[in-house]
Coordinates of C-alpha atoms in Angstrom, one line a residue:
X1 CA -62.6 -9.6 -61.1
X2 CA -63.9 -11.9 -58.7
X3 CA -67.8 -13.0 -58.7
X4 CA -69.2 -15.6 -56.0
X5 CA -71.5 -18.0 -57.6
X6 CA -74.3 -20.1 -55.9
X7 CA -76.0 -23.1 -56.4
X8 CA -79.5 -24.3 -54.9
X9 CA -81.1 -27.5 -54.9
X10 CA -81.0 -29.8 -57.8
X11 CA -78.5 -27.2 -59.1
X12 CA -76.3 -28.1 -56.6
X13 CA -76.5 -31.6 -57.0
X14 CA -75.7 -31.3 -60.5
X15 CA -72.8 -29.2 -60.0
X16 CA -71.6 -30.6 -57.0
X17 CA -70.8 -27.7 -55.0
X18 CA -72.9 -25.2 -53.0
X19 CA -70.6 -22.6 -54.4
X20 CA -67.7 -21.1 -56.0
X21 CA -65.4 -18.4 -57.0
X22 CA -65.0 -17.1 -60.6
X23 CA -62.3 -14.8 -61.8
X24 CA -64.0 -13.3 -64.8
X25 CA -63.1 -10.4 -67.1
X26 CA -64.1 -7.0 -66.6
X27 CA -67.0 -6.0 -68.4
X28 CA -68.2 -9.8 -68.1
X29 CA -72.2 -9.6 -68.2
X30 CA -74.7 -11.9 -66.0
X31 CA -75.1 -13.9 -69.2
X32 CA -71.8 -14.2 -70.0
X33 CA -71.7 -16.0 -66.8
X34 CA -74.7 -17.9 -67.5
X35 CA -73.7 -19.1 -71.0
X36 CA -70.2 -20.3 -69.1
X37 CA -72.2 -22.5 -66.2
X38 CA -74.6 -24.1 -68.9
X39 CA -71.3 -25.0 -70.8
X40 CA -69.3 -26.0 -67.8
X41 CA -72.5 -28.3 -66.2
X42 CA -74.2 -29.4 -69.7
X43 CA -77.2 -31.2 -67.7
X44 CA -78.2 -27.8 -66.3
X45 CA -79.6 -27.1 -69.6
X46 CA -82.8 -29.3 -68.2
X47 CA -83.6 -26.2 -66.2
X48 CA -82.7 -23.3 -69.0
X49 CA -86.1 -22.2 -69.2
X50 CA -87.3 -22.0 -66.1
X51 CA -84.0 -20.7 -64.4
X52 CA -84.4 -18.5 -61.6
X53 CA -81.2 -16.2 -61.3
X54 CA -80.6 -13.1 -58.7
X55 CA -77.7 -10.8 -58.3
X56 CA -77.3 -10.0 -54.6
X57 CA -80.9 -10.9 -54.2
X58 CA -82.2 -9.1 -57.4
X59 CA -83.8 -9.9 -60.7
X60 CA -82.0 -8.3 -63.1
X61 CA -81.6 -8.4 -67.0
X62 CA -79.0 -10.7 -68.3
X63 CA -77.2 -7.6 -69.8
X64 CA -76.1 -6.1 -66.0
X65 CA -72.4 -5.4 -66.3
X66 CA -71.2 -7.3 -63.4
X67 CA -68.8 -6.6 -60.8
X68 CA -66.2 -7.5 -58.3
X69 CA -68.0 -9.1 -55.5
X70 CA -71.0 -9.6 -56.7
X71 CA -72.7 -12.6 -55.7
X72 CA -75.1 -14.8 -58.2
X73 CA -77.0 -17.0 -57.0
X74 CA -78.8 -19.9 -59.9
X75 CA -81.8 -21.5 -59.1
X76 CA -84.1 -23.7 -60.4
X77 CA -87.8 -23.2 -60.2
X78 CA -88.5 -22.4 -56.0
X79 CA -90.8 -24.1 -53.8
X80 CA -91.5 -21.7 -51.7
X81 CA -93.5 -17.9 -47.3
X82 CA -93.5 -12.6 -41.4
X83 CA -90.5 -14.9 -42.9
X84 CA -88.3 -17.5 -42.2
X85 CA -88.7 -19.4 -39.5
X86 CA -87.7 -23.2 -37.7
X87 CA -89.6 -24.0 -35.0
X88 CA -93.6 -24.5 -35.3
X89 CA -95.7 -21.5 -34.8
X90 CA -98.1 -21.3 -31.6
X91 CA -101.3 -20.8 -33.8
X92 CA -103.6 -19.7 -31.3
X93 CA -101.3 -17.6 -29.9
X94 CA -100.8 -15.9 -33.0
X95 CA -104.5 -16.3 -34.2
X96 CA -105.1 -14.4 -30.7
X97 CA -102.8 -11.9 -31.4
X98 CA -104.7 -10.8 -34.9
X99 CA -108.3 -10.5 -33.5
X100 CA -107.1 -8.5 -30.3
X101 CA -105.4 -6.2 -33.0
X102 CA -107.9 -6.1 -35.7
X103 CA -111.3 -6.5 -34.3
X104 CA -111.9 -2.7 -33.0
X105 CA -110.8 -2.1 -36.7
X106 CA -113.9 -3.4 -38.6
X107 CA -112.3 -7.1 -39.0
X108 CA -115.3 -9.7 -39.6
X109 CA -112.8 -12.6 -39.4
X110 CA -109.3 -14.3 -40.3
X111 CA -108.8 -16.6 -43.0
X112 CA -106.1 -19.3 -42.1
X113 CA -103.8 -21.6 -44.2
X114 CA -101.5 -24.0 -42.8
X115 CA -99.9 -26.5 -45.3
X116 CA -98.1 -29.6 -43.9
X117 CA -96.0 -33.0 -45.2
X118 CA -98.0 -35.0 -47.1
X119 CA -97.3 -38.8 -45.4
X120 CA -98.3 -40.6 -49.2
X121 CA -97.4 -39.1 -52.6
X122 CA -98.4 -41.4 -55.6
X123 CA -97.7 -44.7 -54.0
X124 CA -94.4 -43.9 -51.9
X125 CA -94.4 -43.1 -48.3
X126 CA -92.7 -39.6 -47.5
X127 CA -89.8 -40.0 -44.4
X128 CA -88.9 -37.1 -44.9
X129 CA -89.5 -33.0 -46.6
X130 CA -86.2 -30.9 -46.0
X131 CA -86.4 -27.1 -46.7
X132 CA -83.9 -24.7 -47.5
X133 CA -83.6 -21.3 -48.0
X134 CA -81.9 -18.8 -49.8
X135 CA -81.4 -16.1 -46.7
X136 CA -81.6 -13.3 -46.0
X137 CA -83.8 -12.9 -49.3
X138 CA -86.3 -15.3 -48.8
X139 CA -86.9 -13.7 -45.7
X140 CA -87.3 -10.4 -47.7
X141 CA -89.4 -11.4 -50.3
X142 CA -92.1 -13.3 -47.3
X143 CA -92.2 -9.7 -45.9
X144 CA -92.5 -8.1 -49.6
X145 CA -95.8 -10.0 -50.1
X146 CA -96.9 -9.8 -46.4
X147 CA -96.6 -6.0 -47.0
X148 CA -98.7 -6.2 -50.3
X149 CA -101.4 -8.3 -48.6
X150 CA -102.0 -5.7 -46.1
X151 CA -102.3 -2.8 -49.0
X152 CA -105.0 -4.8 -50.5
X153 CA -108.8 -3.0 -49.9
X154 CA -110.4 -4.6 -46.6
X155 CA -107.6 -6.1 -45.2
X156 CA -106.5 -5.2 -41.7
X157 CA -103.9 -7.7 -41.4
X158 CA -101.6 -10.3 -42.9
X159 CA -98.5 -12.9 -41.7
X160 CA -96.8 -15.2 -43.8
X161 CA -94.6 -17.7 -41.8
X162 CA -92.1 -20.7 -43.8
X163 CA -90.5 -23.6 -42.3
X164 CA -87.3 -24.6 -42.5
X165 CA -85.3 -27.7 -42.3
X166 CA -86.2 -31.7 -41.9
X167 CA -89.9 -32.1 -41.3
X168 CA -91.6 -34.9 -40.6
X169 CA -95.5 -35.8 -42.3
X170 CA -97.8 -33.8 -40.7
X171 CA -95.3 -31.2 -39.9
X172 CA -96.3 -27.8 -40.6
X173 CA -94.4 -26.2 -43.5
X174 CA -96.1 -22.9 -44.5
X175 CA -98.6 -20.6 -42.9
X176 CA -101.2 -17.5 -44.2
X177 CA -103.2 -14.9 -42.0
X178 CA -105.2 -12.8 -43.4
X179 CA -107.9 -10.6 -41.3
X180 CA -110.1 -8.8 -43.5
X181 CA -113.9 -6.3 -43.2
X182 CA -115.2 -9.1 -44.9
X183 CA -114.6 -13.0 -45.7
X184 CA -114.7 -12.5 -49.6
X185 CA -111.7 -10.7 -48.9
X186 CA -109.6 -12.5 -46.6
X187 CA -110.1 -15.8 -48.8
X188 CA -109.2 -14.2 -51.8
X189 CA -105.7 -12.0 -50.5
X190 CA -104.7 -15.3 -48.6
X191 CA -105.3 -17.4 -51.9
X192 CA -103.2 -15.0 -54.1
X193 CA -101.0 -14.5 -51.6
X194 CA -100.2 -18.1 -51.1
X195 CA -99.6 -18.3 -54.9
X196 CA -97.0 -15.3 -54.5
X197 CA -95.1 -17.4 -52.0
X198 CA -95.1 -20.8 -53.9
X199 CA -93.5 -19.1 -57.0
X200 CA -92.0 -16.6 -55.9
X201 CA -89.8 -17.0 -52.6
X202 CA -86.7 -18.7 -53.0
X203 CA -87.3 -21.6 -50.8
X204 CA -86.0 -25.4 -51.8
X205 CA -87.5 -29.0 -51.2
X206 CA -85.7 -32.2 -51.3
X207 CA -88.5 -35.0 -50.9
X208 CA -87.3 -38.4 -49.4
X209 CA -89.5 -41.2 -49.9
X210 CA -89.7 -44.8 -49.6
X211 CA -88.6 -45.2 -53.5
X212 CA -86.1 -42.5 -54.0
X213 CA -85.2 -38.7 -53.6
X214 CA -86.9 -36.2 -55.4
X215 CA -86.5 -32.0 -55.6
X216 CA -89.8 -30.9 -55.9
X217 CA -90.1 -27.5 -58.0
X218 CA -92.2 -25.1 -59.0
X219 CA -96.0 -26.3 -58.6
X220 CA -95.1 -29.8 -57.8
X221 CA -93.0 -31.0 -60.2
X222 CA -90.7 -34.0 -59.3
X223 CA -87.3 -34.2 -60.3
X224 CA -85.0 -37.9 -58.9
X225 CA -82.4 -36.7 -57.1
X226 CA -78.8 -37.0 -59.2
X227 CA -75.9 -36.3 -58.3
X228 CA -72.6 -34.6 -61.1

C-alpha cells in the first residue's frame, strides 16, 4: 500500500524533501513507519521526544493499522492561531464588530492580544519571521479552540486569527478576542487560550537573523537551521 508522508520545518530540512511516497506492507502500523523515518534520517532522533505526528489531521496512537492513502504528516514541536489568514487584520474594524454584537448581551469589555516580530532577539537583528502552516488543519484546530473559548462561563465572544508567510519586525503574527460579563474573565480565556494556540496548532517559524537561521519551536526554543 501506498502512504503519503510529510515533513514540516526543521524536519524538512533534515530530510530534504517536503514529502514523499512510501509503499509499505499491509498491516504496517504508524510506528512501524515511524521507527523506519528515524532509521532512514538518524538526526531526526534530536526531535524523538517531542515529535508531533497526525494521520490525516489526527492524533492517533502509534498502533493505528494504516492504510492506503493515508497521509502522515511528522512535525516537530509547533509554533503556533477564526484561522488562517495572510493579510493584516483591520483591528478596529473587527474590535467594532465584537462590541456591536456583544454589548446588548451583558459584555463589560474585550480583552485584546496582538503578538508581532520581534526586531532584536539576544544580540541579532531579526530580517525576517516566515510562517507556515499545515492546512487545512491548522485552520481547524484555530477554530477548535475559538469554539472552546466561547463555551467558557462569561464569555460572549472569541476570534483567533494567525499569520502567514514572510513578515517583517513589527508585523503582526497572531491575534486573541475575547469579550467577556466581566474582565477577570476575558483575561483569563484569552491567556489560556493563547497557550492552546502556541502548542497546539500546527503552525511553523523559520527565524532569519543577522547571524544565522533558526526554527523556532515549541515555547521559543531555537534550533540553527541545517540542511540533510
Amino acid at each position: 500500500m501506498k502512504i503519503r508522508v510529510k515533513y514540516f520545518s526543521a524536519l524538512r530540512d533534515i530530510t530534504g524533501k517536503t514529502s514523499e511516497d512510501l509503499e509499505m506492507p499491509d498491516g504496517s502500523t504508524l510506528g512501524d513507519l515511524i521507527n523506519w523515518f528515524f532509521k532512514q534520517y538518524p538526526k531526526a532522533q534530536a526531535f524523538k521526544e517531542e515529535l508531533l505526528v497526525l494521520v490525516n489531521g489526527k492524533s492517533l496512537d502509534w498502533s493505528y493499522v494504516l492504510n492506503g492513502g493515508d497521509e502522515v504528516a511528522i512535525m516537530p514541536p509547533v509554533s503556533g492561531g477564526g484561522g488562517v489568514i495572510n493579510t493584516q487584520l483591520d483591528l478596529n474594524k473587527e474590535l467594532a464588530d465584537i462590541i456591536h454584537k456583544t454589548a446588548t448581551q451583558g459584555a463589560g469589555g474585550v480583552v485584546i492580544f496582538v503578538g508581532y516580530v520581534k526586531g532584536r532577539v539576544d544580540q541579532a537583528t531579526v530580517e525576517t519571521l516566515e510562517y507556515e502552516a499545515y492546512e487545512p488543519h491548522a485552520t481547524s484546530k484555530l477554530l477548535e479552540i475559538e469554539e472552546w473559548a466561547r463555551r467558557q462561563e462569561g464569555v460572549l465572544d472569541a476570534r483567533i486569527y494567525h499569520m502567514v508567510g514572510s513578515l517583517k519586525p513589527g508585523d503582526h503574527t497572531v491575534y486573541v478576542f475575547v469579550s467577556a460579563i466581566t474582565r477577570e474573565v476575558a483575561f483569563r480565556v484569552a491567556r489560556d487560550a493563547l497557550e492552546r494556540v502556541k502548542h497546539e496548532v500546527p503552525i511553523f517559524k523559520l527565524e532569519k537573523r543577522s547571524d544565522g537561521e533558526f526554527w523556532v519551536l515549541g515555547d521559543g526554543k531555537r534550533v540553527p537551521r541545517s540542511r540533510g
